[in-house]
């Protein structure tokens, strides 16, 4: 069995998906999958499904959802995937059976490769990790109670993207990443690391005027929207470009 949360919630075996039931059952599974091999209290599951005003029958309905999920997962060869505890439930799943766990292990391996000077291999490992994503975490099925787990994974995704691009720039692939960076800076208008990487990629591609224009855009956004100036690294990068100094890669 393989469980997918980096995009639409799915459970598959040999690329064959199995129905996971209705919204409540799917929310229960999502809550468990965001905390694999950790105990999740019944109260947390109730809040994930209904929020702060659950019905009186909430705990009973959670038990019904878990029973339905067990039947679904049993059809994938994992009848014991959900363990009942005295105060809740735990999803017993191997690190190679959950896309989020595989993603985190691959990004950790990429960091080790980069630290040992194996940048090209690290980039490939990060590409493979990011390829696991097929959309936002849980693809719109999240609830307010699940947001912390969702946001944690989304932050790991953008950090892995930034690290991949940093390594690509270090390998001299500046022209190859300009388009990706342009799209990312639109999607993440306050992420200074991405804007700095775009400036660096444009400058190294002989597009210095566009690099300086990119700085003016992020500065205007930060001043207008947040009332702050760009950070010292971004400002220093702009000064180096203006002075025609040698511009190195931004640190991670």
CSV table of N, CA and C in Angstrom, one decimal, residues 8-102:
chain,number,residue,atom,x,y,z
A,8,UNK,N,-4.0,15.2,-4.0
A,8,UNK,CA,-5.2,14.6,-3.6
A,8,UNK,C,-5.0,13.4,-2.7
A,9,UNK,N,-5.8,13.2,-1.6
A,9,UNK,CA,-5.6,12.1,-0.7
A,9,UNK,C,-6.0,10.8,-1.5
A,10,UNK,N,-5.1,9.9,-1.5
A,10,UNK,CA,-5.3,8.6,-2.2
A,10,UNK,C,-4.6,7.5,-1.5
A,11,UNK,N,-5.1,6.3,-1.6
A,11,UNK,CA,-4.4,5.1,-1.2
A,11,UNK,C,-4.4,4.1,-2.4
A,12,UNK,N,-3.2,3.6,-2.7
A,12,UNK,CA,-3.0,2.8,-3.9
A,12,UNK,C,-2.2,1.6,-3.6
A,13,UNK,N,-2.3,0.6,-4.5
A,13,UNK,CA,-1.4,-0.5,-4.5
A,13,UNK,C,-1.2,-0.9,-6.0
A,14,UNK,N,0.0,-0.9,-6.4
A,14,UNK,CA,0.4,-1.1,-7.8
A,14,UNK,C,-0.4,-0.1,-8.7
A,15,UNK,N,-0.4,1.1,-8.2
A,15,UNK,CA,-1.1,2.3,-8.9
A,15,UNK,C,-2.6,2.1,-9.0
A,16,UNK,N,-3.2,1.2,-8.3
A,16,UNK,CA,-4.6,1.0,-8.3
A,16,UNK,C,-5.2,1.7,-7.0
A,17,UNK,N,-6.0,2.6,-7.2
A,17,UNK,CA,-6.6,3.4,-6.1
A,17,UNK,C,-7.8,2.6,-5.6
A,18,UNK,N,-8.1,2.8,-4.3
A,18,UNK,CA,-9.3,2.2,-3.6
A,18,UNK,C,-10.1,3.3,-3.1
A,19,UNK,N,-11.4,3.3,-3.2
A,19,UNK,CA,-12.3,4.3,-2.5
A,19,UNK,C,-12.1,4.4,-1.0
A,20,UNK,N,-12.0,5.6,-0.5
A,20,UNK,CA,-11.7,5.8,0.9
A,20,UNK,C,-12.9,6.2,1.7
A,21,UNK,N,-14.1,6.2,1.1
A,21,UNK,CA,-15.3,6.6,1.8
A,21,UNK,C,-15.6,8.1,1.6
A,22,UNK,N,-16.5,8.5,2.4
A,22,UNK,CA,-17.0,9.9,2.4
A,22,UNK,C,-16.0,10.9,3.0
A,23,UNK,N,-16.5,12.2,3.1
A,23,UNK,CA,-15.6,13.2,3.6
A,23,UNK,C,-15.1,13.0,5.0
A,24,UNK,N,-16.0,12.5,5.9
A,24,UNK,CA,-15.5,12.3,7.3
A,24,UNK,C,-14.4,11.2,7.4
A,25,UNK,N,-14.6,10.1,6.7
A,25,UNK,CA,-13.6,9.1,6.7
A,25,UNK,C,-12.3,9.6,6.1
A,26,UNK,N,-12.4,10.3,5.0
A,26,UNK,CA,-11.2,10.9,4.4
A,26,UNK,C,-10.4,11.9,5.3
A,27,UNK,N,-11.2,12.6,6.1
A,27,UNK,CA,-10.6,13.6,7.0
A,27,UNK,C,-9.9,12.8,8.1
A,28,UNK,N,-10.5,11.8,8.6
A,28,UNK,CA,-9.9,11.0,9.6
A,28,UNK,C,-8.5,10.4,9.1
A,29,UNK,N,-8.6,9.8,7.9
A,29,UNK,CA,-7.3,9.3,7.4
A,29,UNK,C,-6.3,10.4,7.2
A,30,UNK,N,-6.7,11.5,6.7
A,30,UNK,CA,-5.8,12.6,6.5
A,30,UNK,C,-5.1,13.0,7.8
A,31,UNK,N,-5.9,13.1,8.9
A,31,UNK,CA,-5.4,13.5,10.2
A,31,UNK,C,-4.3,12.5,10.7
A,32,UNK,N,-4.6,11.2,10.5
A,32,UNK,CA,-3.7,10.2,10.9
A,32,UNK,C,-2.4,10.2,10.0
A,33,UNK,N,-2.6,10.4,8.7
A,33,UNK,CA,-1.5,10.4,7.8
A,33,UNK,C,-0.5,11.6,8.0
A,34,UNK,N,-1.0,12.7,8.5
A,34,UNK,CA,-0.2,13.9,8.8
A,34,UNK,C,0.7,13.6,10.0
A,35,UNK,N,0.3,12.6,10.8
A,35,UNK,CA,1.1,12.2,12.0
A,35,UNK,C,1.4,10.7,12.0
A,36,UNK,N,2.1,10.2,10.9
A,36,UNK,CA,2.3,8.8,10.8
A,36,UNK,C,3.1,8.2,12.0
A,37,UNK,N,2.6,7.0,12.5
A,37,UNK,CA,3.2,6.3,13.6
A,37,UNK,C,3.2,7.1,14.9
A,38,UNK,N,2.3,8.1,15.0
A,38,UNK,CA,2.1,8.9,16.2
A,38,UNK,C,0.7,8.7,16.6
A,39,UNK,N,0.5,8.7,17.9
A,39,UNK,CA,-0.9,8.6,18.4
A,39,UNK,C,-1.7,9.8,18.2
A,40,UNK,N,-2.8,9.7,17.7
A,40,UNK,CA,-3.7,10.9,17.5
A,40,UNK,C,-5.0,10.6,18.3
A,41,UNK,N,-5.2,11.6,19.2
A,41,UNK,CA,-6.4,11.4,20.1
A,41,UNK,C,-7.7,11.4,19.4
A,42,UNK,N,-8.7,10.8,20.0
A,42,UNK,CA,-10.0,10.8,19.4
A,42,UNK,C,-10.5,12.2,19.4
A,43,UNK,N,-10.2,13.0,20.4
A,43,UNK,CA,-10.6,14.4,20.4
A,43,UNK,C,-10.0,15.2,19.3
A,44,UNK,N,-8.8,14.9,18.9
A,44,UNK,CA,-8.2,15.6,17.7
A,44,UNK,C,-8.9,15.2,16.4
A,45,UNK,N,-9.3,14.0,16.3
A,45,UNK,CA,-10.0,13.5,15.1
A,45,UNK,C,-11.4,14.1,15.1
A,46,UNK,N,-12.0,14.2,16.2
A,46,UNK,CA,-13.3,14.9,16.2
A,46,UNK,C,-13.2,16.3,15.8
A,47,UNK,N,-12.2,17.0,16.3
A,47,UNK,CA,-12.0,18.4,15.9
A,47,UNK,C,-11.7,18.6,14.4
A,48,UNK,N,-10.9,17.6,13.9
A,48,UNK,CA,-10.5,17.7,12.5
A,48,UNK,C,-11.8,17.6,11.6
A,49,UNK,N,-12.7,16.7,12.0
A,49,UNK,CA,-13.9,16.5,11.2
A,49,UNK,C,-15.0,17.6,11.4
A,50,UNK,N,-15.2,18.0,12.6
A,50,UNK,CA,-16.4,18.8,12.9
A,50,UNK,C,-16.0,20.2,13.4
A,51,UNK,N,-14.7,20.4,13.8
A,51,UNK,CA,-14.4,21.7,14.4
A,51,UNK,C,-14.8,21.8,15.8
A,52,UNK,N,-15.0,23.0,16.3
A,52,UNK,CA,-15.3,23.2,17.8
A,52,UNK,C,-16.7,22.8,18.2
A,53,UNK,N,-17.6,22.5,17.3
A,53,UNK,CA,-19.0,22.2,17.7
A,53,UNK,C,-19.4,20.8,17.1
A,54,UNK,N,-18.8,19.7,17.7
A,54,UNK,CA,-19.2,18.4,17.2
A,54,UNK,C,-20.5,17.9,17.7
A,55,UNK,N,-21.1,17.0,17.0
A,55,UNK,CA,-22.4,16.4,17.5
A,55,UNK,C,-22.1,15.5,18.7
A,56,UNK,N,-23.2,15.2,19.4
A,56,UNK,CA,-23.0,14.3,20.6
A,56,UNK,C,-22.5,12.9,20.2
A,57,UNK,N,-22.8,12.5,18.9
A,57,UNK,CA,-22.5,11.2,18.5
A,57,UNK,C,-21.1,11.2,17.8
A,58,UNK,N,-20.3,12.2,18.0
A,58,UNK,CA,-19.0,12.4,17.2
A,58,UNK,C,-18.1,11.2,17.4
A,59,UNK,N,-17.9,10.8,18.7
A,59,UNK,CA,-16.9,9.7,18.9
A,59,UNK,C,-17.4,8.4,18.3
A,60,UNK,N,-18.7,8.1,18.3
A,60,UNK,CA,-19.3,6.9,17.7
A,60,UNK,C,-19.0,7.0,16.2
A,61,UNK,N,-19.3,8.2,15.6
A,61,UNK,CA,-19.1,8.3,14.1
A,61,UNK,C,-17.6,8.2,13.8
A,62,UNK,N,-16.7,8.6,14.6
A,62,UNK,CA,-15.3,8.4,14.4
A,62,UNK,C,-15.0,6.9,14.3
A,63,UNK,N,-15.5,6.1,15.3
A,63,UNK,CA,-15.3,4.7,15.3
A,63,UNK,C,-15.8,4.0,14.0
A,64,UNK,N,-17.0,4.5,13.5
A,64,UNK,CA,-17.5,4.0,12.3
A,64,UNK,C,-16.6,4.3,11.1
A,65,UNK,N,-16.1,5.6,11.1
A,65,UNK,CA,-15.1,5.9,10.0
A,65,UNK,C,-13.9,5.1,10.0
A,66,UNK,N,-13.3,4.8,11.2
A,66,UNK,CA,-12.1,4.0,11.3
A,66,UNK,C,-12.4,2.6,10.8
A,67,UNK,N,-13.6,2.0,11.2
A,67,UNK,CA,-13.9,0.7,10.7
A,67,UNK,C,-14.0,0.6,9.2
A,68,UNK,N,-14.6,1.7,8.6
A,68,UNK,CA,-14.7,1.7,7.1
A,68,UNK,C,-13.3,1.9,6.5
A,69,UNK,N,-12.5,2.7,7.1
A,69,UNK,CA,-11.1,2.8,6.6
A,69,UNK,C,-10.3,1.5,6.7
A,70,UNK,N,-10.5,0.8,7.8
A,70,UNK,CA,-9.8,-0.5,7.9
A,70,UNK,C,-10.2,-1.5,6.8
A,71,UNK,N,-11.5,-1.5,6.5
A,71,UNK,CA,-11.9,-2.3,5.4
A,71,UNK,C,-11.3,-1.9,4.1
A,72,UNK,N,-11.3,-0.6,3.8
A,72,UNK,CA,-10.7,-0.1,2.6
A,72,UNK,C,-9.2,-0.5,2.5
A,73,UNK,N,-8.5,-0.2,3.6
A,73,UNK,CA,-7.0,-0.5,3.6
A,73,UNK,C,-6.7,-2.0,3.6
A,74,UNK,N,-7.7,-2.8,4.1
A,74,UNK,CA,-7.5,-4.2,4.0
A,74,UNK,C,-7.5,-4.7,2.6
A,75,UNK,N,-8.3,-4.1,1.8
A,75,UNK,CA,-8.4,-4.4,0.4
A,75,UNK,C,-7.1,-4.1,-0.4
A,76,UNK,N,-6.2,-3.3,0.3
A,76,UNK,CA,-4.9,-3.0,-0.3
A,76,UNK,C,-3.8,-3.8,0.4
A,77,UNK,N,-4.2,-4.7,1.2
A,77,UNK,CA,-3.2,-5.6,1.8
A,77,UNK,C,-2.7,-5.1,3.1
A,78,UNK,N,-3.4,-4.1,3.7
A,78,UNK,CA,-2.9,-3.5,5.0
A,78,UNK,C,-4.1,-3.5,6.0
A,79,UNK,N,-4.5,-4.7,6.5
A,79,UNK,CA,-5.7,-4.7,7.4
A,79,UNK,C,-5.4,-4.1,8.8
A,80,UNK,N,-4.1,-4.1,9.2
A,80,UNK,CA,-3.7,-3.6,10.5
A,80,UNK,C,-3.1,-2.2,10.5
A,81,UNK,N,-3.4,-1.5,9.4
A,81,UNK,CA,-2.7,-0.1,9.3
A,81,UNK,C,-3.2,0.8,10.3
A,82,UNK,N,-4.4,0.7,10.8
A,82,UNK,CA,-4.9,1.7,11.8
A,82,UNK,C,-5.0,0.9,13.2
A,83,UNK,N,-4.2,1.4,14.1
A,83,UNK,CA,-4.2,0.7,15.4
A,83,UNK,C,-5.0,1.5,16.4
A,84,UNK,N,-5.8,0.8,17.2
A,84,UNK,CA,-6.7,1.4,18.2
A,84,UNK,C,-5.9,1.5,19.5
A,85,UNK,N,-5.8,2.7,20.1
A,85,UNK,CA,-5.2,2.9,21.4
A,85,UNK,C,-6.2,3.3,22.4
A,86,UNK,N,-5.8,3.4,23.7
A,86,UNK,CA,-6.8,3.6,24.7
A,86,UNK,C,-7.4,5.0,24.6
A,87,UNK,N,-6.7,5.9,23.9
A,87,UNK,CA,-7.2,7.3,23.8
A,87,UNK,C,-7.3,7.8,22.4
A,88,UNK,N,-7.1,6.9,21.4
A,88,UNK,CA,-7.2,7.4,20.0
A,88,UNK,C,-6.7,6.3,19.1
A,89,UNK,N,-6.0,6.7,18.0
A,89,UNK,CA,-5.6,5.8,17.0
A,89,UNK,C,-4.2,6.2,16.4
A,90,UNK,N,-3.6,5.2,15.8
A,90,UNK,CA,-2.3,5.5,15.2
A,90,UNK,C,-2.3,4.8,13.8
A,91,UNK,N,-1.7,5.5,12.8
A,91,UNK,CA,-1.5,4.9,11.5
A,91,UNK,C,-0.2,4.3,11.5
A,92,UNK,N,-0.2,3.0,11.4
A,92,UNK,CA,1.1,2.2,11.3
A,92,UNK,C,1.4,2.0,9.9
A,93,UNK,N,2.4,2.7,9.4
A,93,UNK,CA,2.8,2.7,8.0
A,93,UNK,C,4.3,2.9,7.9
A,94,UNK,N,4.9,2.2,7.0
A,94,UNK,CA,6.3,2.3,6.8
A,94,UNK,C,6.7,3.6,6.2
A,95,UNK,N,8.0,4.1,6.4
A,95,UNK,CA,8.4,5.3,5.7
A,95,UNK,C,8.4,5.3,4.2
A,96,UNK,N,8.4,4.1,3.7
A,96,UNK,CA,8.4,4.0,2.2
A,96,UNK,C,6.9,3.8,1.7
A,97,UNK,N,5.9,4.0,2.6
A,97,UNK,CA,4.5,3.8,2.2
A,97,UNK,C,3.7,5.1,2.2
A,98,UNK,N,4.4,6.2,2.5
A,98,UNK,CA,3.7,7.5,2.5
A,98,UNK,C,4.6,8.5,1.8
A,99,UNK,N,3.9,9.2,0.8
A,99,UNK,CA,4.7,10.1,0.0
A,99,UNK,C,5.4,11.2,0.7
A,100,UNK,N,4.8,11.7,1.8
A,100,UNK,CA,5.4,12.7,2.6
A,100,UNK,C,6.7,12.3,3.3
A,101,UNK,N,6.7,11.0,3.7
A,101,UNK,CA,7.9,10.5,4.4
A,101,UNK,C,9.0,10.3,3.4
A,102,UNK,N,8.6,9.8,2.2
A,102,UNK,CA,9.6,9.6,1.1
A,102,UNK,C,10.2,11.0,0.7
